[in-house]
Amino acid sequence: TRPETMLGDTGVAVNPNDEKFQHLIGKTCILPIMNREIPIVADDYVELGFGTGKAAEVPEAIRKVNVIGHLHPDTDSICSAIAYAYLKNQISGIEYEPRRAGAINRETAFALKTFGFEEPELITSVAPQIKDTQISKQRSIEADTSLFSAWNLMRDLKTSTLCITDEKNDLLGLIAVKDIASANMDIFDTAMLSNAKTLYSNVLDTLKGTMVLGDPADRICQGNIRIGTTPEMMEGNIEKGDIVLVTNRYETQRYAVEAGASCLVVCNGASVSEVVIEAAKANGCTVLTTPYDTYSAARLIPMATPVSAEMLPEDKVLRFSVNTSVDDALKVMANSQHRFFPVMDEDGQYVGVVSSPNMINVNKKHVILVDHNERSQAVSGLERAEIMEIIDHHRIGTIETSSPAYFRNEPVGCTNTILFSIFQEKGVEIPQNIAGLMLSAILSDTLAFRSPTCTERDKYAGRELAKIAGVDIDEYADAMFDAGADLTGRTAEEVFNSDFKVFSRGHARFGVGQGSFMTESSRKAAEALVGPYLKEGAAANDIPMVFYMFTDVKTQTTEMLYWGAGTDQIVARTFGVTPVDGIATLPGVVSRKKQVIPPLMTTLQDMDEEDE
């Protein structure tokens, strides 16, 4: 179109020698599909595929972006994912979806329910799935399709396998070239048409026949395939219900009909006399003609058998869901003799097929990480995903990216405080329900502004969000923390994982969990429930040490329980206290991020150096 309308488009196809486009050289063409800018210079025409009549080649569109918090998600992790996905959807043409990497705790559930949100969909891995490959949209066939038609379709599609589905697109089975070949070689099975209840329309299609008498929608339900030569040779060989192939001899046609044949196939395009037709009507015999000679017709007619008779039935077919991981699919393929495998969608319906070559060029999943940048806290498969952004307020951890990514890390008390700033920077209005979630996260992470990690920015953001959400901060904070501390019907494992993170420093790996409580009774009840589970929790996370903080929000005191070799000494050395009965009382310690993780890592590093 006109040059001025092309800047900002997703691709440009121009003739660089055309004067009206010369002013584009050196300018920037925005490719939002890639989320990056490409300068247009003369040399780029070859590299990018620019030229007369040829569109610029750009990478395949990003299907969607998953916004994900950390494992064992807390309120900030979940609310950040929802709020940031909302923000990105307001300013981008790409679809952003919030995800959770684990079960939500009761505090988070309370916040979601209060502001009318469902919990985000669970995601346990961002490794490539079948849906991220090039699924071959190969058409399926019906169960009544003839072997002959299936073979022709395979030849046209250059494939060796076809999937059979019903009218709802549910998989019924699979037919391969070898199945058709086996059926064709079984020359002694003369009852294959009747055994398979073959449609006459299949016979007509296979033999390029013409129906003289009968209904193409009827089925062959009895009899064997026979060749009719002379009445003398047919006597004693033709039984009632047989399908008889004959030529133009009137005597042979008449004898076959009167002998009880259910179908008369007249070869060589020969005509059928009215006498024979009337006899056929009287005896209930179907009559059709074919241009093929007797030999060809005899070879072809078994191929009218429906694929349902020779297919591998559905319960024996190896198939994949679109959600099957590529790694798992490759393992199955390596141990199978099949080349093509059906693919089912989330509803279990057929969508296409895949084979090993489809697994070569896999589209990586695109993700944004919020509230974490530690590899040990992220979903599995992250090394095989494309990390687009990281928004966090913790120490810079161990996550690596394969290409440059937007990384925003600020020393504030909550990820949602950063998001509040981004909303303002982008000029996006915060809806009441989103504001409520963001407020919930800030109150949770800063312990209602009591944590030493809380900054003036957290307080400002929290108060502004409270105005938008229309809630009283103190009343809402008390209700939210009380909901989180409720142990009714909860197991030790659930409470343990409600806010638990794994960290590493050098050779040491350890986990730190935290629960926040408004009353001493609720805190003591949680300690009694979780304390005996610490050993199991360590084993479940494959770590040698666990430290768990039970924090009283109002008194700003933490009682720490721990498990693992040497942890008693580590706690005493780190916090300068003497634990009593496996419990270390830490006055003024309420922040895992600022008051627990840094000194623990320092102690572990010092002890490691001393051992060396």
XYZ file of C-alpha atoms in Angstrom:
612
model
C 0.000 0.000 0.000
C 1.255 3.523 0.659
C 4.733 3.722 2.277
C 3.498 5.749 5.250
C 1.100 2.965 6.233
C 3.796 0.302 6.338
C 5.785 1.424 9.353
C 4.501 -0.432 12.376
C 3.142 -3.300 10.316
C 4.158 -6.912 10.912
C 6.008 -7.256 7.619
C 6.965 -5.351 4.506
C 7.178 -6.488 0.889
C 8.610 -3.788 -1.360
C 10.840 -3.235 -4.336
C 13.948 -1.494 -2.939
C 14.573 0.113 -6.325
C 11.226 1.869 -6.279
C 11.816 5.556 -5.465
C 8.641 5.937 -3.440
C 10.014 3.516 -0.841
C 13.512 4.980 -0.625
C 12.670 7.084 2.421
C 12.057 3.874 4.408
C 15.744 2.946 4.278
C 17.314 3.514 7.668
C 13.933 3.854 9.374
C 12.598 1.318 11.873
C 9.898 -1.188 11.101
C 8.155 -2.362 14.250
C 7.442 -6.085 14.298
C 5.124 -6.426 17.327
C 4.780 -10.138 16.670
C 8.431 -10.443 17.724
C 8.294 -7.736 20.385
C 11.384 -6.109 18.957
C 12.449 -3.477 16.431
C 14.307 -4.111 13.174
C 16.060 -1.255 11.345
C 15.447 -1.317 7.600
C 18.707 -0.921 5.692
C 19.554 -1.844 2.117
C 21.377 -5.051 2.992
C 18.417 -6.327 4.975
C 16.332 -6.926 1.874
C 18.154 -10.150 1.117
C 18.440 -11.363 4.698
C 14.823 -10.696 5.614
C 13.396 -11.874 2.319
C 12.358 -8.442 1.077
C 11.860 -8.074 -2.643
C 9.409 -7.675 -5.434
C 6.422 -9.920 -4.879
C 7.927 -11.593 -1.795
C 6.776 -10.947 1.747
C 9.226 -10.505 4.584
C 9.751 -13.703 6.524
C 9.238 -13.364 10.264
C 9.165 -15.981 12.999
C 5.917 -17.762 13.693
C 3.513 -15.778 15.850
C 3.666 -16.240 19.578
C 0.621 -18.335 20.387
C 0.373 -17.122 23.976
C 2.541 -16.161 26.928
C 2.238 -17.856 30.322
C 2.735 -15.554 33.306
C 3.933 -17.763 36.145
C 4.927 -17.361 39.783
C 7.064 -19.722 41.816
C 6.484 -23.241 43.113
C 4.432 -23.425 46.336
C 2.882 -20.066 45.351
C 2.052 -17.444 47.937
C -0.396 -14.578 47.565
C 2.095 -12.282 45.826
C 3.010 -14.984 43.316
C -0.595 -15.679 42.288
C -1.811 -12.083 42.345
C 1.235 -10.902 40.383
C 0.529 -13.426 37.650
C -3.104 -12.332 37.358
C -2.409 -8.593 37.559
C 0.512 -8.602 35.128
C -1.297 -10.793 32.617
C -4.191 -8.316 32.739
C -1.832 -5.382 32.187
C -0.038 -7.028 29.260
C -3.346 -7.908 27.614
C -4.330 -4.230 27.691
C -1.226 -3.069 25.840
C -0.368 -5.990 23.544
C -1.975 -7.990 20.788
C -0.525 -11.208 22.177
C -2.523 -13.346 24.605
C -1.143 -13.453 28.148
C -2.514 -16.010 30.606
C -1.833 -16.249 34.353
C -0.753 -19.640 35.636
C -0.019 -21.172 39.006
C 2.873 -23.548 39.607
C 1.317 -25.294 42.592
C -1.630 -25.429 44.979
C -2.750 -22.089 46.391
C -2.928 -21.524 50.126
C -6.001 -20.419 52.058
C -4.862 -16.832 52.344
C -4.622 -16.584 48.566
C -7.925 -18.410 48.128
C -9.541 -15.839 50.400
C -8.186 -12.957 48.309
C -9.317 -14.557 45.046
C -12.806 -15.245 46.358
C -13.141 -11.776 47.860
C -12.451 -10.085 44.551
C -14.226 -12.563 42.301
C -11.402 -14.535 40.673
C -11.007 -18.219 39.931
C -7.604 -19.668 40.712
C -5.323 -19.700 37.647
C -4.869 -22.894 35.709
C -2.122 -25.180 36.992
C 1.093 -25.504 34.980
C 3.802 -27.919 36.128
C 6.153 -27.725 33.159
C 6.956 -25.364 30.316
C 8.840 -27.999 28.341
C 7.575 -28.268 24.739
C 4.392 -30.258 24.234
C 2.870 -31.826 21.152
C 0.802 -28.657 20.716
C 4.104 -26.785 20.234
C 5.114 -28.958 17.260
C 3.955 -28.874 13.666
C 0.981 -31.226 13.899
C 0.101 -32.526 10.443
C -3.554 -31.632 9.907
C -4.131 -34.872 8.043
C -7.767 -35.573 7.261
C -9.350 -38.603 8.839
C -11.634 -41.105 7.102
C -14.904 -42.788 8.041
C -15.149 -46.386 9.153
C -17.063 -47.341 5.976
C -14.388 -45.962 3.660
C -13.193 -48.728 1.340
C -9.662 -50.079 1.467
C -9.345 -49.018 -2.173
C -10.276 -45.390 -1.381
C -7.979 -45.398 1.651
C -5.078 -46.643 -0.461
C -5.679 -43.963 -3.090
C -5.831 -41.278 -0.405
C -2.570 -42.502 1.115
C -0.961 -42.242 -2.289
C -2.278 -38.707 -2.826
C -1.245 -37.548 0.654
C 2.078 -39.393 0.457
C 1.434 -41.060 3.789
C 1.379 -44.645 4.989
C -1.214 -44.208 7.741
C -4.750 -42.871 8.023
C -6.866 -42.328 11.111
C -10.494 -43.445 11.256
C -12.977 -41.300 13.184
C -16.719 -41.115 13.739
C -19.037 -38.198 13.086
C -17.961 -36.586 16.390
C -14.293 -36.817 15.371
C -13.626 -39.432 18.041
C -10.862 -41.859 17.109
C -12.062 -45.323 16.053
C -8.849 -46.815 14.758
C -5.901 -46.588 12.416
C -5.227 -48.154 9.010
C -1.750 -48.516 7.501
C -0.489 -49.531 4.065
C 0.611 -52.891 5.449
C -2.957 -53.566 6.619
C -4.286 -52.983 3.107
C -1.502 -55.100 1.632
C -2.278 -57.956 4.028
C -5.959 -57.830 3.137
C -5.152 -57.828 -0.567
C -2.905 -60.877 -0.225
C -5.496 -62.934 1.642
C -6.891 -64.442 -1.566
C -8.672 -67.290 0.201
C -10.956 -65.048 2.243
C -13.905 -65.002 -0.116
C -16.370 -63.857 2.556
C -14.589 -60.629 3.465
C -17.271 -58.370 1.932
C -20.133 -59.999 3.818
C -18.209 -60.378 7.062
C -17.484 -56.644 7.022
C -21.085 -55.708 6.088
C -19.745 -53.800 3.073
C -21.840 -51.050 1.498
C -22.802 -51.577 -2.139
C -21.674 -47.995 -2.703
C -18.136 -49.130 -1.833
C -18.343 -51.837 -4.511
C -19.634 -49.349 -7.066
C -16.847 -46.897 -6.253
C -14.108 -49.532 -6.319
C -15.269 -51.092 -9.593
C -16.369 -47.795 -11.167
C -19.685 -49.569 -11.419
C -23.245 -48.666 -12.312
C -26.181 -49.816 -10.209
C -28.744 -51.541 -12.461
C -30.940 -52.886 -9.697
C -30.737 -52.271 -5.984
C -29.859 -49.560 -3.445
C -26.236 -48.336 -3.045
C -26.915 -47.725 0.657
C -27.666 -51.400 1.278
C -25.016 -53.680 2.754
C -23.677 -57.069 1.736
C -24.605 -59.283 4.672
C -24.015 -62.807 3.379
C -22.241 -64.885 0.780
C -18.843 -65.431 -0.805
C -17.260 -63.923 -3.902
C -17.558 -66.331 -6.854
C -16.654 -66.288 -10.552
C -19.477 -67.418 -12.839
C -18.239 -69.023 -16.068
C -20.833 -71.496 -17.417
C -23.963 -72.921 -15.818
C -22.309 -76.336 -15.842
C -19.274 -75.122 -13.894
C -21.428 -73.075 -11.501
C -23.690 -75.935 -10.522
C -22.933 -76.928 -6.959
C -20.488 -74.033 -6.492
C -22.944 -71.145 -6.201
C -24.752 -70.902 -2.870
C -27.595 -68.686 -1.769
C -26.367 -65.176 -0.990
C -23.118 -65.304 -3.002
C -21.689 -62.361 -4.949
C -21.165 -63.661 -8.494
C -18.980 -62.059 -11.159
C -20.142 -62.847 -14.694
C -19.663 -61.616 -18.252
C -22.175 -61.106 -21.087
C -23.492 -64.682 -21.362
C -27.227 -64.648 -20.785
C -27.313 -68.258 -19.565
C -24.667 -67.617 -16.929
C -26.343 -64.442 -15.657
C -29.754 -66.137 -15.473
C -28.356 -69.214 -13.728
C -26.541 -67.155 -11.067
C -29.712 -65.207 -10.271
C -31.897 -68.292 -10.042
C -29.243 -70.074 -7.953
C -29.842 -67.484 -5.229
C -26.996 -64.996 -5.728
C -27.463 -61.862 -3.632
C -25.460 -59.738 -6.063
C -24.678 -60.103 -9.744
C -21.618 -58.184 -10.992
C -21.628 -58.016 -14.792
C -18.084 -57.353 -16.121
C -16.723 -55.847 -19.337
C -19.516 -53.280 -19.372
C -21.864 -55.914 -20.779
C -25.564 -55.246 -20.922
C -28.155 -57.033 -18.823
C -31.345 -58.239 -20.455
C -34.753 -57.330 -19.150
C -35.403 -61.009 -18.522
C -32.430 -61.215 -16.173
C -33.418 -57.995 -14.464
C -36.956 -59.247 -13.899
C -35.560 -62.519 -12.551
C -33.267 -60.580 -10.245
C -36.213 -58.546 -8.928
C -38.119 -61.740 -8.237
C -35.172 -63.285 -6.388
C -34.074 -60.172 -4.460
C -30.749 -59.989 -6.296
C -28.802 -56.736 -6.682
C -27.370 -56.126 -10.155
C -24.498 -53.837 -11.100
C -22.135 -53.528 -14.035
C -18.434 -52.639 -14.245
C -16.201 -51.730 -17.197
C -13.430 -53.951 -15.797
C -12.833 -57.469 -17.106
C -13.469 -60.432 -14.847
C -9.839 -60.785 -13.748
C -9.488 -57.115 -12.785
C -12.890 -57.021 -11.101
C -12.065 -60.145 -9.102
C -8.846 -58.587 -7.857
C -10.436 -55.229 -7.064
C -13.718 -56.203 -5.412
C -12.132 -57.329 -2.086
C -10.753 -53.779 -1.810
C -14.336 -52.553 -1.408
C -14.123 -53.885 2.161
C -14.459 -51.036 4.703
C -11.344 -50.018 6.628
C -13.133 -50.883 9.869
C -12.558 -54.564 9.047
C -8.784 -54.226 8.816
C -7.949 -51.251 11.052
C -6.039 -51.366 14.302
C -8.832 -50.709 16.817
C -8.810 -47.562 18.947
C -7.914 -49.341 22.190
C -4.650 -50.585 20.645
C -3.612 -47.349 18.933
C -0.717 -45.395 20.404
C -1.801 -41.783 20.424
C -0.783 -38.502 22.053
C -2.644 -35.635 23.606
C -1.765 -32.119 22.504
C -0.558 -31.742 26.105
C 1.854 -34.706 25.956
C 5.442 -33.538 26.379
C 7.721 -33.864 23.374
C 10.221 -35.811 25.474
C 7.610 -38.399 26.476
C 6.380 -38.658 22.894
C 9.886 -39.282 21.570
C 10.375 -42.117 24.061
C 7.182 -43.786 22.863
C 8.138 -43.306 19.216
C 11.568 -44.839 19.777
C 9.976 -48.043 21.068
C 7.246 -48.314 18.451
C 7.197 -49.713 14.933
C 4.667 -47.114 13.872
C 5.732 -43.991 12.044
C 2.676 -41.773 12.491
C 0.723 -41.207 15.700
C -2.743 -39.651 16.116
C -3.028 -36.487 18.200
C -6.055 -35.738 20.371
C -7.133 -32.323 21.645
C -8.127 -31.515 25.229
C -11.592 -32.964 24.548
C -10.143 -36.217 23.224
C -10.995 -35.515 19.588
C -8.729 -36.145 16.643
C -6.774 -33.146 15.330
C -3.974 -34.650 13.209
C -0.877 -36.816 13.332
C 2.758 -36.439 14.313
C 5.932 -38.334 13.555
C 9.562 -38.009 14.630
C 10.377 -35.287 12.059
C 7.653 -33.109 13.615
C 9.703 -33.030 16.810
C 12.742 -31.377 15.235
C 11.525 -27.794 14.966
C 9.596 -27.223 18.169
C 8.099 -23.862 19.098
C 9.286 -22.902 22.557
C 6.741 -21.823 25.118
C 6.946 -18.145 25.987
C 6.872 -17.283 29.674
C 7.061 -14.320 32.012
C 8.289 -15.057 35.533
C 6.945 -13.035 38.433
C 7.968 -12.990 42.089
C 11.023 -15.250 41.588
C 14.210 -15.683 39.643
C 15.620 -18.793 41.341
C 15.818 -21.907 39.150
C 14.928 -24.120 42.123
C 11.652 -22.208 42.570
C 10.563 -22.342 38.925
C 8.446 -24.846 37.020
C 10.277 -27.651 35.256
C 11.328 -27.361 31.634
C 12.284 -23.701 31.994
C 15.586 -24.253 30.190
C 13.588 -25.204 27.081
C 11.263 -22.198 27.204
C 11.678 -18.619 25.997
C 11.774 -16.319 29.026
C 10.475 -12.950 27.856
C 10.431 -11.042 31.135
C 11.197 -11.379 34.839
C 9.524 -9.096 37.376
C 10.788 -9.682 40.905
C 11.785 -8.131 44.215
C 14.110 -10.839 45.573
C 17.846 -11.298 45.279
C 19.124 -12.044 41.789
C 19.224 -15.812 41.598
C 20.180 -18.629 39.262
C 17.855 -18.413 36.278
C 19.588 -18.079 32.915
C 18.002 -16.999 29.644
C 18.888 -18.124 26.127
C 18.375 -14.622 24.732
C 18.071 -11.095 26.168
C 14.987 -10.623 28.326
C 13.352 -7.710 30.103
C 14.432 -8.040 33.746
C 12.980 -5.688 36.359
C 14.155 -6.280 39.906
C 13.556 -3.637 42.564
C 14.253 -3.606 46.328
C 10.669 -3.271 47.512
C 8.552 -5.452 49.740
C 6.296 -6.953 47.084
C 6.210 -7.690 43.354
C 2.829 -6.004 43.094
C 4.386 -2.739 44.226
C 6.525 -2.899 41.078
C 3.431 -3.751 39.035
C 1.651 -0.728 40.490
C 4.439 1.439 39.068
C 4.227 -0.303 35.686
C 0.480 0.308 35.505
C 1.163 4.003 36.067
C 4.006 4.086 33.552
C 1.857 2.478 30.885
C -1.137 4.674 31.643
C -3.408 1.667 32.260
C -6.260 2.108 34.720
C -6.371 -0.515 37.474
C -9.835 -2.111 37.824
C -11.322 -2.501 41.289
C -10.931 -6.285 41.418
C -7.330 -6.214 40.159
C -6.541 -3.510 42.717
C -7.938 -5.761 45.439
C -5.623 -8.607 44.439
C -2.606 -6.311 44.265
C -3.409 -4.901 47.711
C -3.762 -8.431 49.093
C -0.292 -9.316 47.838
C 1.324 -6.209 49.313
C -0.328 -6.757 52.706
C 0.739 -10.413 52.643
C 4.379 -9.817 51.706
C 4.849 -6.830 54.034
C 2.805 -8.305 56.893
C 0.446 -5.347 56.647
C 3.378 -2.888 56.434
C 5.095 -4.361 59.545
C 7.916 -6.195 57.762
C 11.387 -4.615 57.577
C 11.242 -5.235 53.830
C 8.338 -2.796 53.572
C 9.237 0.474 51.872
C 7.446 3.779 51.515
C 6.616 2.711 47.962
C 4.837 -0.383 49.309
C 2.826 1.730 51.725
C 1.895 4.268 49.059
C 0.909 1.601 46.556
C -1.102 -0.270 49.184
C -3.057 2.811 50.239
C -3.792 3.832 46.660
C -4.926 0.316 45.789
C -7.132 0.186 48.890
C -8.914 3.331 47.661
C -9.543 1.748 44.258
C -10.623 -1.569 45.788
C -12.848 0.160 48.338
C -11.612 -1.738 51.420
C -10.342 -0.829 54.867
C -6.716 -1.948 55.084
C -6.690 -3.015 58.741
C -9.997 -4.887 58.625
C -9.166 -6.622 55.381
C -5.645 -7.565 56.509
C -6.960 -9.160 59.721
C -9.587 -11.151 57.771
C -7.048 -12.306 55.170
C -4.441 -13.416 57.713
C -7.102 -15.190 59.774
C -8.233 -17.094 56.663
C -4.643 -18.117 55.977
C -4.146 -19.341 59.546
C -7.266 -21.527 59.560
C -6.142 -25.158 59.908
C -9.568 -26.761 59.679
C -9.353 -29.885 57.568
C -5.779 -29.175 56.466
C -2.921 -31.667 56.426
C 0.633 -30.995 57.541
C 1.758 -31.231 53.921
C -0.728 -28.578 52.799
C 0.319 -26.134 55.505
C 4.015 -26.855 54.911
C 3.747 -26.136 51.179
C 1.523 -23.080 51.529
C 4.615 -20.818 51.393
C 7.839 -22.774 50.989
C 10.901 -21.991 48.860
C 14.140 -23.806 48.102
C 17.459 -21.931 48.031
C 21.086 -22.814 47.338
C 24.483 -21.366 48.172
C 27.575 -23.201 47.001
C 27.170 -26.858 47.834
C 24.359 -26.193 50.287
C 20.684 -26.551 49.391
C 17.975 -25.750 51.893
C 14.347 -24.747 52.148
C 12.657 -21.993 54.124
C 8.930 -21.856 54.725
C 6.831 -19.245 56.472
C 3.396 -18.948 57.952
C 1.953 -15.689 59.284
C -0.498 -15.690 62.178
C -2.574 -13.076 63.956
C -2.946 -15.006 67.233
C -0.642 -17.100 69.390
C -3.096 -19.986 69.499
C -3.241 -20.295 65.717
C 0.554 -20.123 65.508
C 1.041 -22.838 68.134
C -1.502 -25.071 66.396
C 0.395 -24.710 63.124
C 3.700 -25.526 64.833
C 2.224 -28.680 66.310
C 0.919 -29.746 62.910
C 3.917 -28.896 60.727
C 6.801 -29.641 63.102
C 6.655 -33.451 62.778
C 6.382 -33.105 58.982
C 9.646 -31.214 58.408
C 11.635 -34.382 57.714
C 9.097 -35.559 55.120
C 9.003 -32.090 53.591
C 12.768 -32.137 53.162
C 12.644 -35.545 51.484
C 9.834 -34.438 49.166
C 11.955 -31.507 47.980
C 15.224 -33.483 47.936
C 17.009 -31.115 50.308
C 19.056 -31.875 53.459
C 17.859 -28.958 55.587
C 14.552 -27.236 56.319
C 13.885 -24.086 58.321
C 10.302 -23.044 58.979
C 9.187 -19.646 60.260
C 6.013 -19.318 62.313
C 5.538 -15.559 62.474
C 3.268 -13.678 64.855
C 2.257 -10.622 62.836
C 1.158 -8.432 65.720
C 4.092 -9.080 68.083
C 6.538 -9.275 65.148
C 8.177 -12.397 66.540
C 9.084 -15.611 64.763
C 9.466 -19.059 66.233
C 11.656 -21.129 63.911
C 11.476 -24.908 63.679
C 14.110 -26.774 61.718
C 15.303 -30.202 60.620
C 18.534 -31.623 59.201
C 22.087 -32.476 60.206
C 23.744 -29.562 61.966
C 20.726 -27.269 61.719
C 20.699 -26.669 65.492
C 24.221 -25.267 65.260
C 23.409 -23.315 62.085
C 20.394 -21.592 63.680
C 22.332 -20.722 66.841
C 25.258 -19.313 64.856
C 23.094 -17.397 62.385
C 20.699 -15.716 64.788
C 22.741 -15.669 68.008
C 20.115 -17.545 69.999
C 19.978 -20.809 71.895
C 17.152 -22.994 70.589
C 15.012 -24.702 73.187
C 13.463 -28.087 72.354
C 14.112 -27.562 68.658
C 12.514 -24.105 68.554
C 14.421 -20.841 68.080
C 12.592 -17.692 69.196
C 13.565 -14.727 67.027
C 12.175 -11.383 68.268
C 11.764 -8.791 65.525
C 12.410 -11.323 62.750
C 9.468 -11.382 60.330
C 11.028 -11.232 56.861
C 12.295 -14.378 55.175
C 13.807 -12.407 52.309
C 15.699 -9.817 54.346
C 16.203 -11.255 57.838
C 16.536 -15.007 57.291
C 17.880 -15.930 53.835
C 20.919 -13.569 53.743
C 22.306 -14.498 57.194
C 21.621 -18.197 56.624
C 23.568 -18.105 53.371
C 26.434 -16.257 55.040
C 26.627 -18.871 57.786
C 26.531 -21.757 55.323
C 29.239 -20.163 53.193
C 31.452 -19.545 56.227
C 31.009 -23.122 57.417
C 31.801 -24.398 53.932
C 35.020 -22.374 53.824
C 35.976 -23.591 57.285
C 35.530 -27.207 56.189
C 37.829 -26.613 53.239
